[in-house]
C-alpha positions as CSV (number, residue, x, y, z in Angstrom):
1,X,53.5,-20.7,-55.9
2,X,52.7,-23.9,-57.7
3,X,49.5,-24.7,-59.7
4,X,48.7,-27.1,-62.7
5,X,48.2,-25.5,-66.2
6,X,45.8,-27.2,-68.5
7,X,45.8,-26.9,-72.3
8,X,42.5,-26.7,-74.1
9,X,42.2,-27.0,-78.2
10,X,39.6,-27.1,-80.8
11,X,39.6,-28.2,-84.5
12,X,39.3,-24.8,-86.7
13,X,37.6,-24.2,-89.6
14,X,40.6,-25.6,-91.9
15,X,40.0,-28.4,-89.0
16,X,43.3,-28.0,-87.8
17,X,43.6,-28.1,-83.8
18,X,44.6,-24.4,-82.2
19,X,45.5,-23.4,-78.7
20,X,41.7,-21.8,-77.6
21,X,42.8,-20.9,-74.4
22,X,44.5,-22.1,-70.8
23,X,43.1,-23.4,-67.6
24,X,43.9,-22.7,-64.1
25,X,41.9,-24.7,-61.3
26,X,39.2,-24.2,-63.5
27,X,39.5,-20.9,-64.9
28,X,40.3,-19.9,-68.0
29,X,43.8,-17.4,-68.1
30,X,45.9,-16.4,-70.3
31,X,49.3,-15.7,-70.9
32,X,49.7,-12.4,-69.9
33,X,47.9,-13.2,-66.8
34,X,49.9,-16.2,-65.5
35,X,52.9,-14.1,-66.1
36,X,52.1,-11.2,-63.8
37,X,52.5,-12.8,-60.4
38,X,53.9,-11.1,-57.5
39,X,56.1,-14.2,-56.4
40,X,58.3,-16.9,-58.4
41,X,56.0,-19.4,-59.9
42,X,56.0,-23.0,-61.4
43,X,53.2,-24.5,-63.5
44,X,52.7,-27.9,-64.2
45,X,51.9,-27.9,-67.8
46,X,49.6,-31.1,-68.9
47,X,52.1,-31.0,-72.6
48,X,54.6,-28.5,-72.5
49,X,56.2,-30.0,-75.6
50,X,52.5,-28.8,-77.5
51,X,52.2,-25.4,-75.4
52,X,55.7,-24.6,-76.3
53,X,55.1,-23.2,-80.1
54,X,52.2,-21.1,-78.6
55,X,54.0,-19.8,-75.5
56,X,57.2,-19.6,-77.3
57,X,55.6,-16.6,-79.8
58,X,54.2,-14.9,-77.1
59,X,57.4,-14.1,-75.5
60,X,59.0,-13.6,-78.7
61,X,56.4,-11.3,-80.1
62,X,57.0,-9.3,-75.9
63,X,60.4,-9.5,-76.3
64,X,60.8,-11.3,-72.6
65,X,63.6,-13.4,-71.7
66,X,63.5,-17.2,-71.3
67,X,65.1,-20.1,-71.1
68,X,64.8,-23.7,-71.9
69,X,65.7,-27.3,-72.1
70,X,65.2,-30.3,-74.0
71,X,65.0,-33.5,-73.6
72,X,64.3,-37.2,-75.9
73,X,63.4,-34.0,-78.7
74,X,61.0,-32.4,-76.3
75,X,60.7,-29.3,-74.6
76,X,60.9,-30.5,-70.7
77,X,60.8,-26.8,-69.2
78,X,61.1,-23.0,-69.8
79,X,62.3,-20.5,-67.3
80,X,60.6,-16.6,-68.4
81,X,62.1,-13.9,-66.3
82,X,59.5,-11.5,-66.1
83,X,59.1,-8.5,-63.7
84,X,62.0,-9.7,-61.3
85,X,60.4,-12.9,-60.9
86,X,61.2,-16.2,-62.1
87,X,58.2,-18.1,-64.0
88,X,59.3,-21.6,-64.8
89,X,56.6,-24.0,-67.0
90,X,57.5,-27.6,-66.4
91,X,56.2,-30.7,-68.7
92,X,54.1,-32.7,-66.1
93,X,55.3,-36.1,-67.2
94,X,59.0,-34.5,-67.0
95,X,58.4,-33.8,-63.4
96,X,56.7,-37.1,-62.0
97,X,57.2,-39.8,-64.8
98,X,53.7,-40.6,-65.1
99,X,50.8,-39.0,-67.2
100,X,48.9,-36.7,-66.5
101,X,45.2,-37.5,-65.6
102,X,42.9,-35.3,-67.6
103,X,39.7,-37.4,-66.2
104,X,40.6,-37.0,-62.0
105,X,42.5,-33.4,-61.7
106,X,42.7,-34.6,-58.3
107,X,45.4,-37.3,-58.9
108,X,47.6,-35.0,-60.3
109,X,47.3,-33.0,-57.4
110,X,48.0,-35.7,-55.0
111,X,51.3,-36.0,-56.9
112,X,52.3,-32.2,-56.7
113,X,51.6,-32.3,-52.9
114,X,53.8,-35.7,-52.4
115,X,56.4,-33.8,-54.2
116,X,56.8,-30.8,-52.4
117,X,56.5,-32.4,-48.7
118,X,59.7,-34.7,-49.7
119,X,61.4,-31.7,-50.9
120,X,61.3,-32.5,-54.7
121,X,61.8,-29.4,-56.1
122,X,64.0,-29.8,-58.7
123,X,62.6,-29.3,-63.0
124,X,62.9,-33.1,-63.5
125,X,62.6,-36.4,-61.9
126,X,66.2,-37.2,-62.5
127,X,67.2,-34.6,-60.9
128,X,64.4,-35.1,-58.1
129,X,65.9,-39.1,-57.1
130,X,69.3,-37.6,-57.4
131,X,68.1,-35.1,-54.9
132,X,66.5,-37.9,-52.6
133,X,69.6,-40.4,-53.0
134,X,72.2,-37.8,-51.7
135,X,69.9,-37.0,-48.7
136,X,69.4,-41.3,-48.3
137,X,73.1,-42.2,-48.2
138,X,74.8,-39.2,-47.0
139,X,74.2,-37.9,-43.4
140,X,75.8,-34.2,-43.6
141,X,73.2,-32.7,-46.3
142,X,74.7,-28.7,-46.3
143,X,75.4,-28.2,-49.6
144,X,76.1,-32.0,-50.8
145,X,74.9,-31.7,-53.8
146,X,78.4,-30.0,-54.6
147,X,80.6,-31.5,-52.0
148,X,79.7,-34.9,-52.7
149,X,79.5,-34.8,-56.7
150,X,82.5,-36.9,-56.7
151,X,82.4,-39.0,-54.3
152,X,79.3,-40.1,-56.1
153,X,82.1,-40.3,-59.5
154,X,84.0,-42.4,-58.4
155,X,81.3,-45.1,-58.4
156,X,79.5,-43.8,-61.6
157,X,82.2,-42.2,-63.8
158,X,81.8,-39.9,-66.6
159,X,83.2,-41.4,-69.6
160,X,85.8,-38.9,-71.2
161,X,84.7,-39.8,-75.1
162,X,81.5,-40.5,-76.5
163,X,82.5,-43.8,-77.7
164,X,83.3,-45.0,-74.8
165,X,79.7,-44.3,-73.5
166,X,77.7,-46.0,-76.8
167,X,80.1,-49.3,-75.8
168,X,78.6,-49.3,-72.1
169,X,74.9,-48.6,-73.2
170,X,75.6,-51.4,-75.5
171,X,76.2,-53.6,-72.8
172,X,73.7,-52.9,-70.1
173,X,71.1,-52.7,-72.9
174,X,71.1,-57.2,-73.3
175,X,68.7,-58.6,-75.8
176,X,65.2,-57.9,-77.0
177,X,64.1,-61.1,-79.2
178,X,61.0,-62.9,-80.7
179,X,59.9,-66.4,-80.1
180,X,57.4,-67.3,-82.7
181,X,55.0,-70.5,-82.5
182,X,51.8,-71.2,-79.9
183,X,51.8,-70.9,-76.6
184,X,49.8,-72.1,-73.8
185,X,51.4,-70.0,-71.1
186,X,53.3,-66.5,-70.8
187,X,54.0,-64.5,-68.6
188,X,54.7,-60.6,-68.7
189,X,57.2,-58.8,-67.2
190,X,57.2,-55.6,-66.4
191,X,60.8,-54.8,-68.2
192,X,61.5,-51.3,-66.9
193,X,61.4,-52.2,-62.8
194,X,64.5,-54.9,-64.1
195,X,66.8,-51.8,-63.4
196,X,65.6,-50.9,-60.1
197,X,65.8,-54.9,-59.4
198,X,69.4,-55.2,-60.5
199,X,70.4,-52.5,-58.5
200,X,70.1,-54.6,-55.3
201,X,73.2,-56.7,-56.4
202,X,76.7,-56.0,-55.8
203,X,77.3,-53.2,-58.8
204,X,80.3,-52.8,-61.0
205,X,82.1,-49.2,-60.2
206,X,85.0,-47.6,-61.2
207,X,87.3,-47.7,-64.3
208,X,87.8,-51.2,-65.6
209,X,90.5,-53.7,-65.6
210,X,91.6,-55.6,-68.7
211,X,92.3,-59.4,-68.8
212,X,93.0,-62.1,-71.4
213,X,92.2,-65.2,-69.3
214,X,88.6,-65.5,-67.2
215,X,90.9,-67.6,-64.5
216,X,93.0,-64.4,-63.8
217,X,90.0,-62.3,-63.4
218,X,88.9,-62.3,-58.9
219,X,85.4,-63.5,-58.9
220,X,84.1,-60.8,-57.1
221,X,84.9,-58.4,-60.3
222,X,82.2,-57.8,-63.0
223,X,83.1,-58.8,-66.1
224,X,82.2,-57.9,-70.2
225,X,83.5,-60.5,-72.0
226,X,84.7,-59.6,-75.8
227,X,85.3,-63.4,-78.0
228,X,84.9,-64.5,-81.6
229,X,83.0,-68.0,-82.5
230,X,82.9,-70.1,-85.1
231,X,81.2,-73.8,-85.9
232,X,78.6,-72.4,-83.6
233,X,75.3,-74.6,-83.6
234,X,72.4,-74.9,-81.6
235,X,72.1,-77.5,-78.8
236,X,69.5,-79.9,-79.1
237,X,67.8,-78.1,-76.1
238,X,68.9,-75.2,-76.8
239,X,67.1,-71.5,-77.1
240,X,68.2,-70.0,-79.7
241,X,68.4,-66.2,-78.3
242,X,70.5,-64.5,-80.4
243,X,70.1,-65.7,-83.9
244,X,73.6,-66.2,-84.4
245,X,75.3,-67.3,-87.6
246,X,77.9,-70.2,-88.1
247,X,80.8,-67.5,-87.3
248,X,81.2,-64.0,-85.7
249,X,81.9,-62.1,-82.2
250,X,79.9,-60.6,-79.3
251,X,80.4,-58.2,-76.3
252,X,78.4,-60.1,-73.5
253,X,78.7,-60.0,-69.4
254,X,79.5,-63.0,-68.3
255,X,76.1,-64.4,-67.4
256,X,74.8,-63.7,-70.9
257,X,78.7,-65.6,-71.9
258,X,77.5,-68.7,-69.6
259,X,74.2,-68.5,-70.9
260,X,75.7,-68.6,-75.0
261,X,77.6,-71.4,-74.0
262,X,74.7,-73.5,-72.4
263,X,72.6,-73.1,-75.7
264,X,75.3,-73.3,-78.4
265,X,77.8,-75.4,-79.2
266,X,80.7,-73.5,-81.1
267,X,84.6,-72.8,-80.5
268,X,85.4,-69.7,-78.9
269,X,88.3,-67.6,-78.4
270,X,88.2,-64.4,-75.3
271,X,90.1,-61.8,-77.1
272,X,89.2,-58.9,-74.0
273,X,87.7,-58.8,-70.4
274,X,86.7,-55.6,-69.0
275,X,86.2,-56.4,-65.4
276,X,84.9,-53.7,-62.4
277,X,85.5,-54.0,-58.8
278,X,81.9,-54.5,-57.2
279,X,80.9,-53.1,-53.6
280,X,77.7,-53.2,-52.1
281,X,75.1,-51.1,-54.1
282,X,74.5,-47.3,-52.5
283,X,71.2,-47.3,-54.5
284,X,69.6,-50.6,-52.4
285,X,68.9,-48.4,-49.7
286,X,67.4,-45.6,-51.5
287,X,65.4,-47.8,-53.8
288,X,64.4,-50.0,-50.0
289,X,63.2,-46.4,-48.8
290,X,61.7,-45.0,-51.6
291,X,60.6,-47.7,-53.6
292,X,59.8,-50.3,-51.6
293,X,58.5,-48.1,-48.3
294,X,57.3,-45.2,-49.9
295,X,54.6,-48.2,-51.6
296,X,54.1,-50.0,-48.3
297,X,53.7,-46.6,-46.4
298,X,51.7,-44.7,-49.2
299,X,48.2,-46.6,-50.1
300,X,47.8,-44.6,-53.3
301,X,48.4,-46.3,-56.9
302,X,49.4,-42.7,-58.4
303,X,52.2,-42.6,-55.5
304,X,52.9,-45.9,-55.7
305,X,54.0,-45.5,-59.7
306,X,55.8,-42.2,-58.6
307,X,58.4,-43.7,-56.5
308,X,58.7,-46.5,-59.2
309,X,59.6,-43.9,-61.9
310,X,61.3,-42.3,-59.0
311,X,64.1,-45.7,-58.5
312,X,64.2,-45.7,-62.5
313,X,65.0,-41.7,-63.0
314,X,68.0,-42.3,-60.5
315,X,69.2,-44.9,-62.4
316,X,69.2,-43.1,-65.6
317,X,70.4,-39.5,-63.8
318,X,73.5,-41.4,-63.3
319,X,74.1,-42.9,-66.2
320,X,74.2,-39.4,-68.1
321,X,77.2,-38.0,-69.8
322,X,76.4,-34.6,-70.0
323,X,73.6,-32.4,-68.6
324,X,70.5,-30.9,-70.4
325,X,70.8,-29.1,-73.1
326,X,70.1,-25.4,-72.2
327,X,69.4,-22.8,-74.9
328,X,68.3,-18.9,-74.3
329,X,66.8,-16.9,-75.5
């Protein structure tokens, strides 16, 4: 069973806002209630992360067992064993990467029923695209999730120190920078469908390769590039898009090193090149079916920003070091 569980508060008398009571399809319930079902169960909670305090005292105070994960600080879903059934309570924006519509119920319910007829049945959408990109590029499904885990490793490895991983966010993160001064044209980019975008070129895997020289590095290879500068200017026609000083060093990839050259003048010395071998990228075809596709196929906006988040989730699933944290209680 599935249904969506609606929060409803009211400012108090020290006008302070309390938990008055819970919704389902347009009935007030209650704890208690939503609890005794006679089959596993998973509610769709408008803010989990503000129900948690309130549901987390009611299982406390009726000493029932329960689980539950965070994630970015917030509660993203509890799992309550109760009666030999499994109720799980799952942070709607957790689930489908968009928010939830408290003026058209109805969209939300569009989204649930997408879900569940593509087999999304997982507690997050990470864990949803993961889900949908094992069953895109791999044609024996029976328990891939498992079999295939490393095969999907070797192209997105897990990185066996922390430090490691901060270096590599560093350098997929680039540069966020302000232009002051009057402008009679912009133009806005919608910055988080970049990673989707870039995930149609050839895509750096493996462990990396160290060189000294760019020359000795194929051209295939993808390539961080570690140098000091100094006497470092701006060109006449230059941007200047780092703010650099006179003197220093930088951890770019190479286009961001072509691009420092074409706006600065200064002397520069390589002291390290990380370079990755590059293959065709496994996620084009999952971000072509359910990106691309499921938007051409599906004439809903609501869907339509779904399998957006859907193509971003993936990208961050892989990227992760470690899994959710878990606590129980």
């Amino acid at each position: 069973m599935q249904a969506i569980l609606r929060t409803h508060f009211e400012l108090n008398k020290d006008n302070e806002y309390e938990l008055k009571y819970l919704e389902i399809a347009g009935k007030k319930t209650h704890f208690g209630k939503i609890l005794s079902v006679s089959e596993d169960a998973t509610y769709f909670v408008d803010d989990l992360n503000i129900l948690y305090a309130y549901l987390l005292k009611f299982l406390l105070d009726n000493d029932i067992d329960f689980e539950y994960s965070y994630k970015n600080g917030k509660c993203a879903n509890v799992k309550v064993a109760f009666n030999g059934k499994n109720i799980f309570f799952v942070n709607f924006k957790t689930k489908f990467g968009v928010d939830f519509d408290y003026a058209n119920n109805a969209n939300n319910e569009i989204l649930i029923e997408y879900a569940r007829q593509h087999g999304h049945d997982k507690m997050s959408l990470g864990a949803d695209a993961y889900k949908e990109f094992l069953n895109t590029i791999f044609t024996q499904k029976p328990q891939h999730e498992n079999a295939n885990y490393n095969l999907i490793r070797e192209d997105f490895p897990i990185f066996e120190y922390d430090d490691l991983l901060l270096e590599a966010k560093k350098n997929v993160y680039g540069f966020q920078f302000v232009k002051s001064g009057n402008f009679n044209n912009l133009i806005e980019y919608d910055v988080s469908g970049a990673y989707p975008a870039s995930a149609f070129n050839d895509l750096p895997t493996g462990a990396p390769f160290y060189f000294e020289n760019l020359e000795d590095v194929p051209k295939s290879y993808f390539k961080i590039i570690k140098f000091s500068y100094y006497n470092c200017s701006l060109k006449a026609d230059g941007i200047d898009f780092m703010n650099v000083s006179s003197m220093g060093q930088c951890v770019l990839t190479e286009r961001l090193f072509d691009t420092f050259k074409k706006n600065y003048n200064a002397n520069i010395k390589i002291k390290k090149i990380e370079a990755f071998k590059t293959r065709k990228s496994q996620l084009a075809t999952f971000l072509t079916r359910t990106v691309i596709q499921g938007k051409q196929l599906e004439h809903n906006s609501r869907i339509a920003s779904y399998n957006k988040v859907l193509g971003n989730a993936l990208i961050g699933y892989l990227g992760r070091n470690t899994t959710t944290y878990k606590n129980t209680a």
